[in-house]
Amino acid sequence: MVKITMFGAAQEIGRSAILVEDKDTKIMLDCGLKIRPKKPSERPHGVDEHAPELNGVLISHAHFDHTGYLPGIVRSGYEGLIHMTKPTRDITSILLRDHLKIEGQRHWTEENLYDFLYQTELHYYNKKFKVADGVTAEFFDAGHILGSASILIDWKGQLIFYTGDINTFETPYHDTNNYPTVDDISIVISEATNGLRDLPNRETPNTNLVDDIYDIHMKGGKTIIPTFSLGRAQEIEAILAREFNGSKFTIYVDGMILKMNDVYRRFFHEYWVSKKILNWCREQRIAVPFDSSNFIPINRNLADDLNTYRNMIVNEKRPNIILSTSGMLEGGPIHSYLYYGAHNPDNLIALTGYQVEETLGREILDGKRNVRLFSWSDKGGAKIKIKSQVKQYRFSGHAQRNELLKMLQAINSENILFVHGKMESAQALKEDLGTKYNISIPKIKETVKYEN
């Protein structure tokens, strides 16, 4: 009998941590933290007590809600291997170091972080590897972010497929997700993020964003794009590079995007990214999209006082586009650009990512215009009135409802367990699939049992 227990991402998004076990073996799938706006992050429920007994850990991708507590299980006594792809290790290292600056050693220490990195074992796609006695795994390209993987586990002859976070649309850096075509998968553990919605293909938000940038320029304004540093930023950079390479537009890139760009540069070859973007860069005679001549990284090489420089950027006469973290406007250099530029009704604030409730980005999207930038100073922040236009562009890094259903029907596993989605989203998918499948939507700390 195989048992699957949810320590996070059950009827919610955040702190993914899934325990798969039988009487002899315990394997953890992902181990993240739940980031909450203006509140401390939350660890997965009950993971620590199992950490010393784990026989292996498998990681789908680097996003913090899937990796943020990995040093925590090391602190709690896990001494075995943590399996992931090479890009996932490099990205996770950056994200975890950054988290130490934000929350300190609340969940784990810097020493725990170094120990975690020492325990990683790195793998390529489509190559089986041993996880524990009688248990092997294989990574498949999930198309979500650089290095993201869905995981096929051969559990002593019983096949379990964990989707992780998957993208069913082609994006600038990635083709659509890949999944196994074997006929006898016993259990599918599937994300349910977009179970209630289908979004337009990527050409629609791409075109809308580019068209609006031109319109804003004709009015004399600037386009300010708050974006997630990992994945979405590089996608937007590729869109802008293709449209504006060699044009009069200057594209400024600020914040942690620059660190993530360095990782994308290291892994910019056909094993990890789409051949289409590689060929385009060769045609343009550039190494990566963000090497286009009109891209300017904002760093200390430009000016000692970066806020003064940011003020100059957002108010200069020539047309420009600004990409900066954070994507939900909770902090980072984006606050400088809002402080200096959001008063201008000719400017555009272009939201390209999902805005979680209680974030500044969500408040602005919902119509709030008198806001406080808490990270602006150590005196309680700065109050500003937003007069710029605000628009949201419907990008998503997750499988759309119809495409997810098609994949699950193609795999045709008898047992499906939905994770990483709200209850109503998972329930909608369950109803769409009908009574042919044994479908579970577990709660936190609930265990689902499957006979071999």
CSV table of C-alpha atoms in Angstrom, one decimal:
chain,number,residue,atom,x,y,z
A,1,MET,CA,0.0,0.0,0.0
A,2,VAL,CA,1.2,3.5,-0.9
A,3,LYS,CA,0.2,6.4,1.2
A,4,ILE,CA,0.3,10.1,0.2
A,5,THR,CA,0.1,12.8,2.9
A,6,MET,CA,-0.2,16.5,2.3
A,7,PHE,CA,1.9,18.8,4.4
A,8,GLY,CA,1.1,21.8,2.2
A,9,ALA,CA,-0.5,22.9,-1.1
A,10,ALA,CA,-3.7,21.1,-0.1
A,11,GLN,CA,-6.7,23.1,-1.2
A,12,GLU,CA,-4.3,26.1,-1.3
A,13,ILE,CA,-1.3,27.4,-3.2
A,14,GLY,CA,1.9,27.6,-1.2
A,15,ARG,CA,4.3,25.4,0.9
A,16,SER,CA,4.2,22.4,-1.4
A,17,ALA,CA,5.3,19.3,0.5
A,18,ILE,CA,4.0,15.9,-0.3
A,19,LEU,CA,5.0,12.7,1.5
A,20,VAL,CA,4.8,9.4,-0.4
A,21,GLU,CA,5.5,6.3,1.7
A,22,ASP,CA,4.9,2.6,2.2
A,23,LYS,CA,5.9,0.5,5.2
A,24,ASP,CA,9.6,0.6,4.3
A,25,THR,CA,10.2,3.9,2.3
A,26,LYS,CA,9.5,7.6,2.6
A,27,ILE,CA,10.0,10.1,-0.2
A,28,MET,CA,9.2,13.9,0.0
A,29,LEU,CA,8.0,15.7,-3.1
A,30,ASP,CA,9.0,19.4,-2.9
A,31,CYS,CA,9.3,21.3,0.4
A,32,GLY,CA,8.4,25.0,0.3
A,33,LEU,CA,7.3,27.9,2.4
A,34,LYS,CA,4.1,29.9,2.0
A,35,ILE,CA,4.8,33.6,1.5
A,36,ARG,CA,2.1,35.8,3.0
A,37,PRO,CA,1.8,39.5,2.3
A,38,LYS,CA,3.0,41.6,5.3
A,39,LYS,CA,3.1,38.5,7.5
A,40,PRO,CA,5.7,35.9,8.4
A,41,SER,CA,6.0,32.9,6.0
A,42,GLU,CA,4.5,29.6,7.0
A,43,ARG,CA,6.3,26.3,6.9
A,44,PRO,CA,4.7,23.0,5.9
A,45,HIS,CA,2.7,21.3,8.6
A,46,GLY,CA,4.4,18.3,10.3
A,47,VAL,CA,7.4,17.9,7.9
A,48,ASP,CA,10.0,18.2,10.6
A,49,GLU,CA,9.1,15.1,12.5
A,50,HIS,CA,9.4,13.0,9.3
A,51,ALA,CA,12.7,14.6,8.1
A,52,PRO,CA,15.1,12.1,9.8
A,53,GLU,CA,13.2,9.1,8.4
A,54,LEU,CA,13.1,10.3,4.7
A,55,ASN,CA,14.9,8.1,2.1
A,56,GLY,CA,14.9,10.8,-0.5
A,57,VAL,CA,13.6,14.2,-1.6
A,58,LEU,CA,12.5,15.1,-5.2
A,59,ILE,CA,12.2,18.7,-6.3
A,60,SER,CA,10.1,19.8,-9.2
A,61,HIS,CA,11.4,23.4,-9.6
A,62,ALA,CA,12.9,26.4,-7.9
A,63,HIS,CA,10.0,28.6,-7.0
A,64,PHE,CA,10.0,29.4,-3.3
A,65,ASP,CA,6.7,27.7,-2.5
A,66,HIS,CA,8.4,24.4,-3.6
A,67,THR,CA,11.9,24.9,-2.2
A,68,GLY,CA,11.8,27.4,0.7
A,69,TYR,CA,11.9,24.9,3.5
A,70,LEU,CA,14.6,22.5,2.1
A,71,PRO,CA,17.2,23.8,4.6
A,72,GLY,CA,14.6,23.4,7.3
A,73,ILE,CA,14.3,19.6,6.8
A,74,VAL,CA,18.1,19.5,6.8
A,75,ARG,CA,18.1,21.3,10.1
A,76,SER,CA,15.5,18.7,11.4
A,77,GLY,CA,17.8,15.8,10.6
A,78,TYR,CA,17.5,14.8,7.0
A,79,GLU,CA,20.9,13.7,5.8
A,80,GLY,CA,20.1,12.1,2.4
A,81,LEU,CA,20.1,13.3,-1.2
A,82,ILE,CA,17.9,16.1,-2.6
A,83,HIS,CA,17.3,15.5,-6.3
A,84,MET,CA,16.7,18.3,-8.8
A,85,THR,CA,17.9,19.7,-12.1
A,86,LYS,CA,21.0,21.8,-12.4
A,87,PRO,CA,19.2,25.1,-13.1
A,88,THR,CA,16.9,24.4,-10.1
A,89,ARG,CA,19.9,24.2,-7.8
A,90,ASP,CA,21.4,27.5,-9.0
A,91,ILE,CA,18.1,29.4,-8.8
A,92,THR,CA,17.1,27.9,-5.5
A,93,SER,CA,20.5,29.0,-4.0
A,94,ILE,CA,19.8,32.6,-5.0
A,95,LEU,CA,16.2,32.6,-3.7
A,96,LEU,CA,17.2,31.1,-0.3
A,97,ARG,CA,20.0,33.5,0.2
A,98,ASP,CA,17.7,36.4,-0.5
A,99,HIS,CA,15.1,35.0,1.9
A,100,LEU,CA,17.7,35.1,4.7
A,101,LYS,CA,18.0,38.8,4.2
A,102,ILE,CA,14.2,39.2,4.4
A,103,GLU,CA,13.2,36.9,7.3
A,104,GLY,CA,16.5,36.1,8.9
A,105,GLN,CA,17.1,32.7,10.5
A,106,ARG,CA,13.5,32.2,11.5
A,107,HIS,CA,13.1,28.8,9.7
A,108,TRP,CA,16.7,27.8,9.1
A,109,THR,CA,20.3,29.1,9.3
A,110,GLU,CA,22.9,29.9,6.7
A,111,GLU,CA,24.7,26.8,7.8
A,112,ASN,CA,21.6,24.7,7.0
A,113,LEU,CA,21.5,26.4,3.6
A,114,TYR,CA,25.1,25.3,2.9
A,115,ASP,CA,24.3,21.8,4.1
A,116,PHE,CA,21.3,21.6,1.8
A,117,LEU,CA,23.4,22.6,-1.2
A,118,TYR,CA,25.9,19.9,-0.3
A,119,GLN,CA,23.2,17.3,-0.3
A,120,THR,CA,21.8,18.1,-3.8
A,121,GLU,CA,22.2,15.6,-6.6
A,122,LEU,CA,21.7,17.0,-10.1
A,123,HIS,CA,19.9,15.4,-13.0
A,124,TYR,CA,19.0,16.0,-16.6
A,125,TYR,CA,15.6,15.4,-18.2
A,126,ASN,CA,14.6,11.9,-19.5
A,127,LYS,CA,17.2,10.0,-17.5
A,128,LYS,CA,16.2,7.6,-14.8
A,129,PHE,CA,18.0,7.7,-11.4
A,130,LYS,CA,17.8,5.8,-8.2
A,131,VAL,CA,16.1,7.5,-5.2
A,132,ALA,CA,15.9,4.7,-2.7
A,133,ASP,CA,15.9,0.9,-2.7
A,134,GLY,CA,13.3,-0.1,-5.3
A,135,VAL,CA,12.4,3.5,-6.2
A,136,THR,CA,13.6,5.3,-9.3
A,137,ALA,CA,12.6,8.6,-10.8
A,138,GLU,CA,12.8,10.5,-14.1
A,139,PHE,CA,12.4,14.2,-14.8
A,140,PHE,CA,10.3,15.5,-17.7
A,141,ASP,CA,10.4,19.1,-18.9
A,142,ALA,CA,7.5,20.9,-17.3
A,143,GLY,CA,7.8,24.1,-19.4
A,144,HIS,CA,7.1,26.2,-16.3
A,145,ILE,CA,10.4,27.9,-15.7
A,146,LEU,CA,14.0,27.2,-16.4
A,147,GLY,CA,14.8,23.7,-15.1
A,148,SER,CA,11.3,22.9,-14.0
A,149,ALA,CA,10.3,19.2,-14.0
A,150,SER,CA,7.4,16.8,-13.8
A,151,ILE,CA,8.5,13.6,-12.1
A,152,LEU,CA,7.7,10.0,-13.0
A,153,ILE,CA,8.4,7.7,-10.0
A,154,ASP,CA,8.6,4.0,-10.3
A,155,TRP,CA,7.7,2.9,-6.8
A,156,LYS,CA,8.6,-0.8,-6.6
A,157,GLY,CA,6.7,-1.4,-9.8
A,158,GLN,CA,3.9,1.1,-9.3
A,159,LEU,CA,4.1,4.2,-11.4
A,160,ILE,CA,3.3,7.6,-9.8
A,161,PHE,CA,3.4,10.8,-11.9
A,162,TYR,CA,3.8,14.2,-10.1
A,163,THR,CA,3.1,17.1,-12.5
A,164,GLY,CA,4.7,19.8,-10.3
A,165,ASP,CA,3.8,23.1,-11.9
A,166,ILE,CA,3.4,22.7,-15.7
A,167,ASN,CA,2.8,25.1,-18.6
A,168,THR,CA,0.8,23.9,-21.6
A,169,PHE,CA,1.5,27.0,-23.7
A,170,GLU,CA,4.6,27.6,-25.8
A,171,THR,CA,6.5,30.6,-24.3
A,172,PRO,CA,9.7,32.4,-25.6
A,173,TYR,CA,12.0,30.1,-23.6
A,174,HIS,CA,10.1,26.9,-23.4
A,175,ASP,CA,8.0,24.6,-25.6
A,176,THR,CA,4.9,23.0,-24.1
A,177,ASN,CA,5.3,20.6,-21.2
A,178,ASN,CA,6.4,17.0,-21.8
A,179,TYR,CA,5.0,14.0,-19.9
A,180,PRO,CA,5.4,10.2,-20.1
A,181,THR,CA,3.4,8.2,-22.6
A,182,VAL,CA,3.5,4.9,-20.7
A,183,ASP,CA,0.1,3.2,-20.3
A,184,ASP,CA,0.2,2.0,-16.7
A,185,ILE,CA,0.6,5.1,-14.5
A,186,SER,CA,-1.3,4.2,-11.3
A,187,ILE,CA,-1.5,7.6,-9.6
A,188,VAL,CA,-1.3,11.2,-10.9
A,189,ILE,CA,-0.6,14.0,-8.4
A,190,SER,CA,-1.6,17.0,-10.4
A,191,GLU,CA,-1.6,20.8,-9.9
A,192,ALA,CA,-5.1,22.4,-10.1
A,193,THR,CA,-4.0,26.1,-10.2
A,194,ASN,CA,-6.1,27.1,-13.2
A,195,GLY,CA,-9.0,24.6,-12.8
A,196,LEU,CA,-11.6,27.4,-13.2
A,197,ARG,CA,-10.1,29.3,-16.1
A,198,ASP,CA,-8.8,29.1,-19.6
A,199,LEU,CA,-6.6,32.0,-20.7
A,200,PRO,CA,-5.9,33.2,-24.3
A,201,ASN,CA,-2.8,31.9,-26.0
A,202,ARG,CA,0.4,33.8,-25.4
A,203,GLU,CA,0.2,35.9,-28.5
A,204,THR,CA,-2.8,37.8,-27.0
A,205,PRO,CA,-1.1,39.3,-23.9
A,206,ASN,CA,2.2,39.7,-25.9
A,207,THR,CA,0.4,41.8,-28.6
A,208,ASN,CA,-1.6,43.8,-26.1
A,209,LEU,CA,1.4,44.7,-24.1
A,210,VAL,CA,3.4,45.8,-27.1
A,211,ASP,CA,0.5,47.8,-28.6
A,212,ASP,CA,0.0,49.6,-25.3
A,213,ILE,CA,3.7,50.4,-25.0
A,214,TYR,CA,3.5,52.2,-28.4
A,215,ASP,CA,0.4,54.0,-27.4
A,216,ILE,CA,2.0,55.2,-24.2
A,217,HIS,CA,5.0,56.4,-26.1
A,218,MET,CA,2.9,58.5,-28.4
A,219,LYS,CA,1.5,60.3,-25.4
A,220,GLY,CA,5.0,60.9,-24.1
A,221,GLY,CA,4.8,58.4,-21.2
A,222,LYS,CA,6.9,55.6,-19.8
A,223,THR,CA,5.9,51.9,-19.3
A,224,ILE,CA,6.7,50.6,-15.9
A,225,ILE,CA,6.5,46.8,-15.7
A,226,PRO,CA,6.6,45.2,-12.2
A,227,THR,CA,7.6,41.6,-12.8
A,228,PHE,CA,8.6,38.4,-11.0
A,229,SER,CA,12.4,38.0,-11.2
A,230,LEU,CA,12.3,34.4,-12.3
A,231,GLY,CA,10.7,33.2,-15.5
A,232,ARG,CA,8.2,36.0,-16.2
A,233,ALA,CA,10.9,38.7,-16.3
A,234,GLN,CA,12.9,36.7,-18.9
A,235,GLU,CA,9.8,36.1,-20.9
A,236,ILE,CA,8.9,39.8,-21.0
A,237,GLU,CA,12.5,40.6,-21.9
A,238,ALA,CA,12.3,38.2,-24.8
A,239,ILE,CA,9.1,39.8,-26.0
A,240,LEU,CA,10.6,43.3,-25.8
A,241,ALA,CA,13.9,42.3,-27.4
A,242,ARG,CA,12.1,40.9,-30.4
A,243,GLU,CA,9.9,43.9,-30.8
A,244,PHE,CA,12.2,46.8,-29.9
A,245,ASN,CA,15.7,45.5,-30.7
A,246,GLY,CA,17.6,48.2,-32.5
A,247,SER,CA,14.7,50.7,-31.9
A,248,LYS,CA,14.9,54.1,-30.1
A,249,PHE,CA,13.3,52.5,-27.0
A,250,THR,CA,15.6,52.0,-24.0
A,251,ILE,CA,14.8,49.0,-21.8
A,252,TYR,CA,16.0,49.3,-18.2
A,253,VAL,CA,16.2,46.2,-16.1
A,254,ASP,CA,16.4,46.4,-12.3
A,255,GLY,CA,16.4,44.3,-9.1
A,256,MET,CA,16.8,40.6,-8.7
A,257,ILE,CA,16.0,40.1,-12.4
A,258,LEU,CA,19.7,40.7,-13.0
A,259,LYS,CA,20.7,37.7,-10.9
A,260,MET,CA,18.2,35.5,-12.6
A,261,ASN,CA,19.4,36.7,-16.0
A,262,ASP,CA,22.9,35.4,-15.0
A,263,VAL,CA,21.4,31.9,-14.4
A,264,TYR,CA,19.5,32.0,-17.7
A,265,ARG,CA,22.7,32.9,-19.4
A,266,ARG,CA,24.6,29.9,-17.9
A,267,PHE,CA,21.9,27.5,-19.1
A,268,PHE,CA,21.1,29.1,-22.5
A,269,HIS,CA,21.5,26.0,-24.7
A,270,GLU,CA,19.1,23.6,-26.3
A,271,TYR,CA,19.0,21.2,-23.4
A,272,TRP,CA,17.2,23.7,-21.2
A,273,VAL,CA,15.5,26.3,-23.5
A,274,SER,CA,13.6,26.3,-26.8
A,275,LYS,CA,15.6,26.0,-30.1
A,276,LYS,CA,13.4,28.9,-31.4
A,277,ILE,CA,14.9,31.4,-29.0
A,278,LEU,CA,18.4,30.0,-29.6
A,279,ASN,CA,18.0,30.5,-33.4
A,280,TRP,CA,16.6,34.0,-33.0
A,281,CYS,CA,19.6,35.0,-30.9
A,282,ARG,CA,22.0,33.6,-33.4
A,283,GLU,CA,20.2,35.6,-36.2
A,284,GLN,CA,20.5,38.7,-34.1
A,285,ARG,CA,24.2,37.9,-33.2
A,286,ILE,CA,23.6,38.2,-29.5
A,287,ALA,CA,24.2,35.6,-26.8
A,288,VAL,CA,20.8,36.0,-25.0
A,289,PRO,CA,17.7,38.2,-25.5
A,290,PHE,CA,18.7,40.6,-22.8
A,291,ASP,CA,22.0,41.3,-24.5
A,292,SER,CA,20.1,43.4,-27.1
A,293,SER,CA,21.8,46.7,-27.5
A,294,ASN,CA,19.0,48.8,-26.0
A,295,PHE,CA,18.9,46.8,-22.7
A,296,ILE,CA,20.5,48.6,-19.8
A,297,PRO,CA,21.0,46.8,-16.4
A,298,ILE,CA,20.6,49.1,-13.4
A,299,ASN,CA,23.5,48.5,-11.0
A,300,ARG,CA,26.2,50.3,-9.1
A,301,ASN,CA,28.3,50.6,-12.2
A,302,LEU,CA,25.9,53.2,-13.4
A,303,ALA,CA,25.6,55.4,-10.3
A,304,ASP,CA,26.4,55.4,-6.6
A,305,ASP,CA,22.9,56.8,-5.8
A,306,LEU,CA,20.6,54.5,-7.6
A,307,ASN,CA,17.4,56.2,-6.4
A,308,THR,CA,18.5,59.4,-8.0
A,309,TYR,CA,19.3,57.5,-11.2
A,310,ARG,CA,15.9,55.8,-11.1
A,311,ASN,CA,14.3,59.3,-10.8
A,312,MET,CA,16.2,60.4,-13.9
A,313,ILE,CA,15.1,57.3,-15.8
A,314,VAL,CA,11.4,57.6,-15.2
A,315,ASN,CA,11.4,61.3,-16.0
A,316,GLU,CA,13.8,61.4,-19.0
A,317,LYS,CA,12.5,62.7,-22.4
A,318,ARG,CA,13.4,59.7,-24.5
A,319,PRO,CA,11.0,56.6,-24.7
A,320,ASN,CA,11.8,53.9,-22.3
A,321,ILE,CA,10.5,50.8,-20.7
A,322,ILE,CA,11.3,49.8,-17.1
A,323,LEU,CA,11.3,46.2,-15.8
A,324,SER,CA,11.7,45.8,-12.1
A,325,THR,CA,11.0,43.6,-9.1
A,326,SER,CA,8.8,42.9,-7.2
A,327,GLY,CA,6.0,41.5,-9.4
A,328,MET,CA,3.3,42.1,-6.7
A,329,LEU,CA,4.8,45.6,-5.8
A,330,GLU,CA,5.5,44.5,-2.2
A,331,GLY,CA,9.0,45.9,-2.2
A,332,GLY,CA,12.2,46.3,-4.2
A,333,PRO,CA,13.3,48.9,-6.7
A,334,ILE,CA,9.7,49.1,-8.2
A,335,HIS,CA,8.8,51.4,-5.2
A,336,SER,CA,11.4,53.9,-6.5
A,337,TYR,CA,9.7,54.0,-9.9
A,338,LEU,CA,6.3,54.3,-8.4
A,339,TYR,CA,7.4,57.1,-6.1
A,340,TYR,CA,9.0,59.1,-9.0
A,341,GLY,CA,6.7,58.1,-11.8
A,342,ALA,CA,3.2,57.0,-10.7
A,343,HIS,CA,2.0,60.6,-10.4
A,344,ASN,CA,2.2,61.0,-14.2
A,345,PRO,CA,-1.1,60.1,-16.0
A,346,ASP,CA,0.8,59.5,-19.2
A,347,ASN,CA,2.7,56.6,-17.7
A,348,LEU,CA,1.5,52.9,-17.7
A,349,ILE,CA,1.9,50.5,-14.8
A,350,ALA,CA,1.8,47.1,-16.7
A,351,LEU,CA,1.0,44.2,-14.3
A,352,THR,CA,2.1,40.9,-15.9
A,353,GLY,CA,1.6,38.5,-13.1
A,354,TYR,CA,-1.1,37.2,-10.7
A,355,GLN,CA,-1.6,39.6,-7.8
A,356,VAL,CA,-2.3,37.8,-4.5
A,357,GLU,CA,-4.9,39.2,-2.2
A,358,GLU,CA,-3.6,41.8,0.3
A,359,THR,CA,-0.6,42.7,-1.8
A,360,LEU,CA,0.0,46.2,-3.0
A,361,GLY,CA,-0.3,45.0,-6.6
A,362,ARG,CA,-3.8,43.6,-5.9
A,363,GLU,CA,-4.9,46.8,-4.1
A,364,ILE,CA,-3.9,48.9,-7.0
A,365,LEU,CA,-5.4,46.5,-9.5
A,366,ASP,CA,-8.7,46.7,-7.6
A,367,GLY,CA,-8.7,50.5,-7.9
A,368,LYS,CA,-6.9,51.8,-4.8
A,369,ARG,CA,-4.9,54.9,-5.8
A,370,ASN,CA,-3.7,56.4,-2.5
A,371,VAL,CA,-1.2,53.9,-1.3
A,372,ARG,CA,1.8,53.6,1.0
A,373,LEU,CA,5.2,52.4,-0.1
A,374,PHE,CA,6.5,50.7,3.0
A,375,SER,CA,10.0,49.9,1.8
A,376,TRP,CA,10.7,53.5,0.7
A,377,SER,CA,12.2,54.6,4.0
A,378,ASP,CA,12.7,53.6,7.6
A,379,LYS,CA,10.1,56.1,8.7
A,380,GLY,CA,7.0,54.1,7.9
A,381,GLY,CA,7.3,54.5,4.1
A,382,ALA,CA,5.9,57.1,1.8
A,383,LYS,CA,2.4,57.9,0.7
A,384,ILE,CA,1.7,58.4,-3.0
A,385,LYS,CA,-1.3,59.0,-5.2
A,386,ILE,CA,-1.2,56.9,-8.4
A,387,LYS,CA,-2.4,58.8,-11.4
A,388,SER,CA,-0.8,56.5,-14.0
A,389,GLN,CA,-2.8,54.0,-16.1
A,390,VAL,CA,-2.9,50.5,-14.6
A,391,LYS,CA,-3.5,47.4,-16.7
A,392,GLN,CA,-3.1,43.7,-16.2
A,393,TYR,CA,-1.9,41.4,-18.9
A,394,ARG,CA,-3.1,37.8,-18.6
A,395,PHE,CA,0.2,35.8,-18.6
A,396,SER,CA,0.3,32.5,-16.6
A,397,GLY,CA,3.0,30.0,-16.1
A,398,HIS,CA,0.5,27.2,-15.3
A,399,ALA,CA,-1.6,24.7,-17.3
A,400,GLN,CA,-4.9,26.0,-18.6
A,401,ARG,CA,-8.0,24.1,-17.6
A,402,ASN,CA,-8.8,22.5,-21.0
A,403,GLU,CA,-5.1,21.6,-21.6
A,404,LEU,CA,-4.8,20.1,-18.2
A,405,LEU,CA,-7.9,18.0,-18.7
A,406,LYS,CA,-6.5,16.8,-22.1
A,407,MET,CA,-3.3,15.7,-20.4
A,408,LEU,CA,-5.0,13.9,-17.6
A,409,GLN,CA,-7.3,12.1,-20.0
A,410,ALA,CA,-4.4,11.1,-22.2
A,411,ILE,CA,-2.5,9.7,-19.2
A,412,ASN,CA,-5.7,7.9,-18.2
A,413,SER,CA,-4.6,7.0,-14.7
A,414,GLU,CA,-7.2,5.4,-12.5
A,415,ASN,CA,-6.2,7.6,-9.5
A,416,ILE,CA,-5.9,11.4,-9.6
A,417,LEU,CA,-4.9,13.5,-6.6
A,418,PHE,CA,-5.3,17.3,-7.0
A,419,VAL,CA,-2.9,19.7,-5.2
A,420,HIS,CA,-1.7,23.3,-5.6
A,421,GLY,CA,-5.1,24.9,-6.2
A,422,LYS,CA,-8.1,26.2,-4.3
A,423,MET,CA,-10.9,23.8,-3.4
A,424,GLU,CA,-13.2,25.2,-6.0
A,425,SER,CA,-10.6,24.9,-8.7
A,426,ALA,CA,-9.9,21.3,-8.0
A,427,GLN,CA,-13.6,20.5,-7.6
A,428,ALA,CA,-14.3,22.0,-11.0
A,429,LEU,CA,-11.6,19.7,-12.6
A,430,LYS,CA,-13.1,16.7,-10.7
A,431,GLU,CA,-16.5,17.4,-12.1
A,432,ASP,CA,-15.2,17.9,-15.6
A,433,LEU,CA,-13.4,14.5,-15.5
A,434,GLY,CA,-16.5,12.7,-14.3
A,435,THR,CA,-16.9,9.4,-12.4
A,436,LYS,CA,-14.4,7.4,-14.5
A,437,TYR,CA,-11.6,8.3,-12.2
A,438,ASN,CA,-10.9,7.9,-8.5
A,439,ILE,CA,-10.2,11.6,-7.6
A,440,SER,CA,-9.0,13.0,-4.3
A,441,ILE,CA,-8.8,16.6,-3.1
A,442,PRO,CA,-7.1,16.1,0.3
A,443,LYS,CA,-6.8,18.6,3.1
A,444,ILE,CA,-3.7,19.6,5.0
A,445,LYS,CA,-2.3,16.6,6.9
A,446,GLU,CA,-4.8,14.3,5.2
A,447,THR,CA,-3.5,10.9,4.0
A,448,VAL,CA,-4.8,9.2,0.9
A,449,LYS,CA,-4.2,5.4,0.6
A,450,TYR,CA,-3.7,3.4,-2.6
A,451,GLU,CA,-3.5,-0.3,-2.9
A,452,ASN,CA,-0.7,-1.7,-5.1
